Short mmCIF file of C-alpha atoms and ligand atoms in Angstrom, two decimals:
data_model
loop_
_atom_site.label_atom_id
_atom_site.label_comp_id
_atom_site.label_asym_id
_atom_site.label_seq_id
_atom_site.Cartn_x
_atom_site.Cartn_y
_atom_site.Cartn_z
CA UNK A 172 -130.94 116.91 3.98
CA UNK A 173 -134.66 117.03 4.02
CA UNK A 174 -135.22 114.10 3.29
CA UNK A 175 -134.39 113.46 6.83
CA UNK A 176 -137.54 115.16 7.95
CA UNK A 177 -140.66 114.35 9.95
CA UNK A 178 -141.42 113.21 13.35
CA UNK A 179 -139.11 112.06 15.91
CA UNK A 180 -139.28 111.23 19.18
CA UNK A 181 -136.97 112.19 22.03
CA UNK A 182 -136.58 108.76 23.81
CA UNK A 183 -137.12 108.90 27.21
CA UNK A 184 -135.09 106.27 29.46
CA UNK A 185 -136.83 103.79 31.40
CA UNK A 186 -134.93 102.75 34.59
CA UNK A 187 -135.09 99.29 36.29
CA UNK A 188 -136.32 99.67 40.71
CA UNK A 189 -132.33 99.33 40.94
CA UNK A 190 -131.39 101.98 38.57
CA UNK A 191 -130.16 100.32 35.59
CA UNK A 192 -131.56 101.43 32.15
CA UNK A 193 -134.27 99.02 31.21
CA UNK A 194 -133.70 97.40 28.13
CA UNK A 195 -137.09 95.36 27.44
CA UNK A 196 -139.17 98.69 28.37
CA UNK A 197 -136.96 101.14 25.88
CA UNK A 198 -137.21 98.20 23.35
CA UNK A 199 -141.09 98.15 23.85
CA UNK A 200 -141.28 101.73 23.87
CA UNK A 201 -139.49 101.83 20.27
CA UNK A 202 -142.34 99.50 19.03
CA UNK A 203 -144.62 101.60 20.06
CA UNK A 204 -143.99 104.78 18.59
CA UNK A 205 -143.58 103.28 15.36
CA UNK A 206 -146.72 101.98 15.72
CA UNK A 207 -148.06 105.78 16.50
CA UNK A 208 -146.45 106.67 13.87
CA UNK A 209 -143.16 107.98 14.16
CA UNK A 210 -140.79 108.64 11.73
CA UNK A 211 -137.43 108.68 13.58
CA UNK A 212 -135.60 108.60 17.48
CA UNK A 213 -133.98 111.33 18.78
CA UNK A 214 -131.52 109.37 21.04
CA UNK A 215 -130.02 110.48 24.15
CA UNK A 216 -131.45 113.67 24.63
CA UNK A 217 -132.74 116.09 27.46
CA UNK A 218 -135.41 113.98 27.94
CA UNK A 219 -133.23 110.79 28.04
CA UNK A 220 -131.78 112.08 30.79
CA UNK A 221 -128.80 111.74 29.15
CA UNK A 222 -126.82 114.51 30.66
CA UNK A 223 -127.09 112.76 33.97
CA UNK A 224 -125.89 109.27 32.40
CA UNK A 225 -122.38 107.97 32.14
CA UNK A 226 -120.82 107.53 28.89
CA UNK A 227 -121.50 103.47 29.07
CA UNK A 228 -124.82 104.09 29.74
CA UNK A 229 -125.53 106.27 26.72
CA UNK A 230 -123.68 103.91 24.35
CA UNK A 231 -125.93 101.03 25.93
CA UNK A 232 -128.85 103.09 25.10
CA UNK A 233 -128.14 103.86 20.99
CA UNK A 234 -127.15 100.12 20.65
CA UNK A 235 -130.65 98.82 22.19
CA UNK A 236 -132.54 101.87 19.44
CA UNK A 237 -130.59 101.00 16.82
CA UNK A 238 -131.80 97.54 17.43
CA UNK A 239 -135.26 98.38 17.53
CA UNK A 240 -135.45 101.20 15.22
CA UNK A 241 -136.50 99.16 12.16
CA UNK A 242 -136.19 102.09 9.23
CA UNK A 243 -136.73 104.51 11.29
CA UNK A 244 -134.24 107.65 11.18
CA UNK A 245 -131.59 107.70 14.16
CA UNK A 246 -130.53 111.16 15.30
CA UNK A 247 -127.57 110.73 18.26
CA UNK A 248 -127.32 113.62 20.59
CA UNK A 249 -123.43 112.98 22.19
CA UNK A 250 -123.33 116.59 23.86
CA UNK A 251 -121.70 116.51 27.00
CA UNK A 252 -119.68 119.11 29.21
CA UNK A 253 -117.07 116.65 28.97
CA UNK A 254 -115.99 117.11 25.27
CA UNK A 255 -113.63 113.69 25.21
CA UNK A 256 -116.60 111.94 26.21
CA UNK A 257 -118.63 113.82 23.66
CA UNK A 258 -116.20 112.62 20.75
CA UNK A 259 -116.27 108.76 22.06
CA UNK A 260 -120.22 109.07 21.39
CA UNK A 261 -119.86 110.80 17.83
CA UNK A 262 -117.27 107.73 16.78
CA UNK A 263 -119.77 105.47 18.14
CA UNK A 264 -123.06 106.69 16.26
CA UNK A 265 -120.57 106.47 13.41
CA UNK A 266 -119.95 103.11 14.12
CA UNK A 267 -123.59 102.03 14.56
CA UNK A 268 -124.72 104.12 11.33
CA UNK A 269 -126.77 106.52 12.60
CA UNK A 270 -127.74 109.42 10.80
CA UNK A 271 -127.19 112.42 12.45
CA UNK A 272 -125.19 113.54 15.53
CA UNK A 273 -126.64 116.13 17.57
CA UNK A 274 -125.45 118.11 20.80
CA UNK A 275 -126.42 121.05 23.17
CA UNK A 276 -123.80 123.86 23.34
CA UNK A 277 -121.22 123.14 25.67
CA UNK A 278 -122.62 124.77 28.61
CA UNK A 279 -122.01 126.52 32.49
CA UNK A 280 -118.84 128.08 31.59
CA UNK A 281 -120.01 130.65 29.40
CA UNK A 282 -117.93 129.78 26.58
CA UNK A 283 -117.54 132.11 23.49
CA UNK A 284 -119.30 132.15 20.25
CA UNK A 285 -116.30 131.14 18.54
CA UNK A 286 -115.19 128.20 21.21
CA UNK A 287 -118.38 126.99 20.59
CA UNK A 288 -118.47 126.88 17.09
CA UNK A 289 -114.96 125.03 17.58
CA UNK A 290 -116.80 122.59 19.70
CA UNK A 291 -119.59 121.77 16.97
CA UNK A 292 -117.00 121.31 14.26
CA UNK A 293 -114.42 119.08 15.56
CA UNK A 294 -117.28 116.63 16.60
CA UNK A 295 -118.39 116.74 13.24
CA UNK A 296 -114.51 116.34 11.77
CA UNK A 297 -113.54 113.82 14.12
CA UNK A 298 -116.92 111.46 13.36
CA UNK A 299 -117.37 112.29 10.12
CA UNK A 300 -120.98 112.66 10.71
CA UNK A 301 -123.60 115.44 10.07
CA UNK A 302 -124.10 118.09 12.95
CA UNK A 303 -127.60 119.10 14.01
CA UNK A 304 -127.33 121.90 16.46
CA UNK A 305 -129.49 121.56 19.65
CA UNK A 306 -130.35 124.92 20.35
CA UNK A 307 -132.18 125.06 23.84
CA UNK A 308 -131.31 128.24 24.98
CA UNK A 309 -134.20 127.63 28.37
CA UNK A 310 -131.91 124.77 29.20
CA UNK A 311 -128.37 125.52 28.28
CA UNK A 312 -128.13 129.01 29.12
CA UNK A 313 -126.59 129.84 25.60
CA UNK A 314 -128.52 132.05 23.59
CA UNK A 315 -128.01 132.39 19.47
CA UNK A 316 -129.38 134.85 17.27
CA UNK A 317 -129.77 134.32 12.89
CA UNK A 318 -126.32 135.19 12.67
CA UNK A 319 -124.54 132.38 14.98
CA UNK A 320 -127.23 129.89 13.91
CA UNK A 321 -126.49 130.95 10.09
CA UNK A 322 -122.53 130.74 10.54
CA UNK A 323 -122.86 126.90 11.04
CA UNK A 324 -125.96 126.57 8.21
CA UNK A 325 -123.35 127.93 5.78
CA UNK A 326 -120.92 125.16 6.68
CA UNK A 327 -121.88 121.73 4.84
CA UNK A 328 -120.60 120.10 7.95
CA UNK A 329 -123.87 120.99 9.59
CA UNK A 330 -127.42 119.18 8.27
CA UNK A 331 -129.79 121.81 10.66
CA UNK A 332 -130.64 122.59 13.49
CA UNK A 333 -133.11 121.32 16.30
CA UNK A 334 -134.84 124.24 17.38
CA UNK A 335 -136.30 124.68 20.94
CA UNK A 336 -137.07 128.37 21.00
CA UNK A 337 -140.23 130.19 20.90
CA UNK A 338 -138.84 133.08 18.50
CA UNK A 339 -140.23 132.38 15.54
CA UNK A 340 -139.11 135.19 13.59
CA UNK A 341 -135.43 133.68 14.21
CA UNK A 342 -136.32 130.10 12.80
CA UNK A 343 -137.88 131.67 9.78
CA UNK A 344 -135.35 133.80 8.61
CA UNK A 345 -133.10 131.36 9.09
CA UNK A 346 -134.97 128.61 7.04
CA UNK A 347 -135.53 131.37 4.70
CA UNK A 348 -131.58 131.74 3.87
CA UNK A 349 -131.03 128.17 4.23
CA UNK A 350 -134.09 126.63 2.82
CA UNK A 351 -132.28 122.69 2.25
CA UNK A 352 -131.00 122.31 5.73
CA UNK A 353 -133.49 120.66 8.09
CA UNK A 354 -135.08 122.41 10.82
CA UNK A 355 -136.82 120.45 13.67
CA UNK A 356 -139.34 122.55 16.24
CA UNK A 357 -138.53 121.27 19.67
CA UNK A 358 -141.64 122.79 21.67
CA UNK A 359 -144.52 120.53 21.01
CA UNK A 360 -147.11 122.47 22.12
CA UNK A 361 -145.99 125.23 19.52
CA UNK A 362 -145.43 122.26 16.53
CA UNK A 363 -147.90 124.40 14.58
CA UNK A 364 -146.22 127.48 14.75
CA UNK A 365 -143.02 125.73 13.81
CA UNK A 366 -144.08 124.44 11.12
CA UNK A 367 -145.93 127.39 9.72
CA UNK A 368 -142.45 129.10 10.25
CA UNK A 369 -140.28 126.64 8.58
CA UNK A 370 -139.63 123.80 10.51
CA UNK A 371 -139.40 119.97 8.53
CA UNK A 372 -140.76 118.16 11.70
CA UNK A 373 -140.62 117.91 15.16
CA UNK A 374 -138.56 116.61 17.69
CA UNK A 375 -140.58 115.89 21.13
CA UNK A 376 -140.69 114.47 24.47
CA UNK A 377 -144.72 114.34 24.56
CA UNK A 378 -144.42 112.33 21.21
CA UNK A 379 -143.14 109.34 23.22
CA UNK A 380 -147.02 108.33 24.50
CA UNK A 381 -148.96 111.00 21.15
CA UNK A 382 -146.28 110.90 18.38
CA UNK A 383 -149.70 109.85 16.84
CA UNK A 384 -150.93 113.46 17.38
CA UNK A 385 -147.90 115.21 16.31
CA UNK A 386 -147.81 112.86 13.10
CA UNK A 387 -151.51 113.92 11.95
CA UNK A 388 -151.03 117.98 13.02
CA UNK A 389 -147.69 117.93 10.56
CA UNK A 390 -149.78 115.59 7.94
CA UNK A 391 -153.09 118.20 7.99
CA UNK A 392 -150.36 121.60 7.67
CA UNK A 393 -148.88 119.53 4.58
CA UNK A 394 -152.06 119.14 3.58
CA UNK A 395 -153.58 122.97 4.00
CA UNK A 396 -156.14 122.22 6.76
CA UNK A 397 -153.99 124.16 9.59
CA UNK A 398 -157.36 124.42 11.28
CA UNK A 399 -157.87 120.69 11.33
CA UNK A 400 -154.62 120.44 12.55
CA UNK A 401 -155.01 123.23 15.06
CA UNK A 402 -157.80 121.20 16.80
CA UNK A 403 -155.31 118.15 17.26
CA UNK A 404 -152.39 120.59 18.78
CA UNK A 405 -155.70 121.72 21.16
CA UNK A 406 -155.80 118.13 22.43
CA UNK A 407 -152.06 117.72 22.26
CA UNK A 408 -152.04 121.33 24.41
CA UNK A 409 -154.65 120.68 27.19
CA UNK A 410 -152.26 117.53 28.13
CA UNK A 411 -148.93 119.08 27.94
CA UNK A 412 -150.28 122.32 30.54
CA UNK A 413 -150.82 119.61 32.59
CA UNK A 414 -147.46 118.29 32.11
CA UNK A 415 -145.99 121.42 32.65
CA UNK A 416 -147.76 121.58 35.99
CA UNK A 417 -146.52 118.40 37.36
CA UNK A 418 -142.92 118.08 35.91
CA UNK A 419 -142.75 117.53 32.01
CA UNK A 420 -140.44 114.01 32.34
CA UNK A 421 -141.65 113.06 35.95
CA UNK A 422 -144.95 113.39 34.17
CA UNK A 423 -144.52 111.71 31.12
CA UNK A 424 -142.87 108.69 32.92
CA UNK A 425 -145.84 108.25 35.54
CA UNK A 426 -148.02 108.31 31.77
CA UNK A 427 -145.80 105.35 30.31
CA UNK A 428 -146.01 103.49 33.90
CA UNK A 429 -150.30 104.15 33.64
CA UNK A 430 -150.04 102.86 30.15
CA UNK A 431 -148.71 99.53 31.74
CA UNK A 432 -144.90 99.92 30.92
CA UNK A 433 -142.38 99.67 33.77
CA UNK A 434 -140.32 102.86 33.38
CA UNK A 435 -139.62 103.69 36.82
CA UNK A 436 -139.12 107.11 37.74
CA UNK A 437 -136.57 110.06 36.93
CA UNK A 438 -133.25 109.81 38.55
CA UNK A 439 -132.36 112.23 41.35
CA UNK A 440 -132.27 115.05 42.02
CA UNK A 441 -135.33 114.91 40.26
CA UNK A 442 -137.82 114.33 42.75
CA UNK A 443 -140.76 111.27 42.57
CA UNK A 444 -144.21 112.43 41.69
CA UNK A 445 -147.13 112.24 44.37
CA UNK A 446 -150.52 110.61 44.65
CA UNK A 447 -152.34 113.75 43.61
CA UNK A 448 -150.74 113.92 40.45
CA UNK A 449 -150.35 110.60 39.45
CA UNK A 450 -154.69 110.59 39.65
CA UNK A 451 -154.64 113.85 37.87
CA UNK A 452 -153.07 111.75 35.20
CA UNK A 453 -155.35 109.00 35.44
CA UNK A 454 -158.45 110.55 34.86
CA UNK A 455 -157.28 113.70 32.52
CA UNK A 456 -154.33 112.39 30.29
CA UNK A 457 -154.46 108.11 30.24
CA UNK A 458 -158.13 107.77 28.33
CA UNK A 459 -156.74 110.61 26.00
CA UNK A 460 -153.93 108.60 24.10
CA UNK A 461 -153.30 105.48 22.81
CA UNK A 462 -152.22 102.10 25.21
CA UNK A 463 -149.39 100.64 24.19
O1 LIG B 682 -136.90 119.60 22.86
C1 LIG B 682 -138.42 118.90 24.55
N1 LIG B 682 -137.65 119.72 25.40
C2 LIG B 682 -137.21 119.31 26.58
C3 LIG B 682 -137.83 118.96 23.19
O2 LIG B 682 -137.52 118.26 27.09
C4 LIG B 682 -136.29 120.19 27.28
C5 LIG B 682 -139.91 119.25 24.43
O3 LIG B 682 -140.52 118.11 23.91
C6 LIG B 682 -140.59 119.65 25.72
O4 LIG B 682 -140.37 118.69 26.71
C7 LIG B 682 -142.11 119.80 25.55
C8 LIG B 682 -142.79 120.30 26.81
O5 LIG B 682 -142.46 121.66 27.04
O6 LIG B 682 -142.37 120.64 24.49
#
């Protein structure tokens, strides 16, 4: 599986003024971060909003990447709360040859190890595709440990996991049982560490305007110069605290709007972004990274 490694990144959805997903803008936005760089889409994640999208709207959005995806590597994430949903998005990244499906735990209800588990393998049986385990547990609520994350590495059903946690120790013991499944770090600002831990790549919602940065810090580790490469995840760093300040995907869509794309802005509840911040961006984040 590692040959499915790298750097992906985590689509984010652009939105027409009336709320329809913008197809020219997520087209232009694929062309873009494979000119950065970037190795493969993460499609329909967290910061595709996806969770708040209906199930036509998601299967609109992996037909316009696969598109526009050239060779790049296509990881699906179908998670939903609704599992029936969930499965109609694993058929369809079938379908459309994609090469990975991924999902969040099922989440809210506090659902057992072992219904979980359940969960993760009848998506996989009933698309007959590769599971990569979002774990997330900041977002999702659902904490794992080494021995629920290495109870689906020992399955053949499952090619990895995408790892948004900051416990290292965790990622490398399991990549140390399980050294051919594919690990992806999901905190950017810790892509470093991840990779000094174990990780293959990265999987990021900053790498949609620096995939650029994130491709050269995981080239320079490969390499041996982790202190060249520490200097580029400083740059990468002093951007996303600002991010984290404003709202990481309010944020990052005002940056894609400053870079002259029309992306609109997050759907509610998220709230819109004010004046303050959008000049913050202007003068501290837009002459940092690339224009599209
Ligand atoms: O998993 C992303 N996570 C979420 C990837 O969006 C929830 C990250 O790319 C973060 O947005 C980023 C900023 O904290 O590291």
């Amino acid at each position: 599986m590692n040959e499915l490694n790298g750097i992906y990144t985590a689509l984010l959805t652009p939105f027409t003024r009336d709320g329809k997903i913008n197809e020219k803008e997520l087209v232009r936005l694929c062309k873009h971060n494979l000119r950065l760089g970037a190795q493969g889409f993460y499609v329909c994640g967290s910061t595709a909003e996806a969770l708040m999208l209906s199930l036509e709207e998601r299967k609109y959005i992996m037909d316009i990447v696969k598109d526009s995806a050239e060779n790049a590597r296509l990881i699906a994430h179908v998670g939903s709360i609704n599992e029936r949903d969930a499965h109609k998005l694993a058929g369809y990244a079938k379908e459309l040859s994609y090469d990975l499906i991924s999902s969040v735990a099922p989440f809210y209800y506090k659902f057992s190890f072992s219904e979980i588990k359940d969960y993760y393998v009848r998506l996989a049986d009933s698309s007959d595709m590769k599971m990569l385990v979002y774990h997330i547990p900041a977002f999702s609520g659902v904490g794992m440990g080494a021995d629920e994350i290495s109870s689906f590495l020992s399955d053949d059903r499952f090619a990895g996991v995408k790892y948004t946690s900051n416990d290292f120790f965790t990622l490398e013991r399991c990549k140390a049982l399980f050294p051919h499944k594919l690990f992806f770090n999901g905190y950017d600002e810790m892509l470093l560490s991840g990779l000094a831990m174990g990780a293959d790549g990265g999987i990021g919602s900053t790498y949609n305007f620096m995939a650029d940065k994130f491709v050269k810090i995981r080239e320079l580790f490969l390499k041996g110069e982790a202190e060249k490469a520490r200097e580029i995840q400083n740059e990468a760093n002093r951007i996303i605290a600002i991010l984290c300040k404003i709202g990481v995907m309010q944020a990052e869509k005002e940056i894609m709007n400053q870079l002259g794309f029309d992306f609109g802005d997050c759907l509610p509840p998220f709230g819109k972004i004010s004046s303050e911040h959008k000049e913050l961006i202007a003068s501290s984040i837009i002459p940092y990274v690339e224009r599209a």
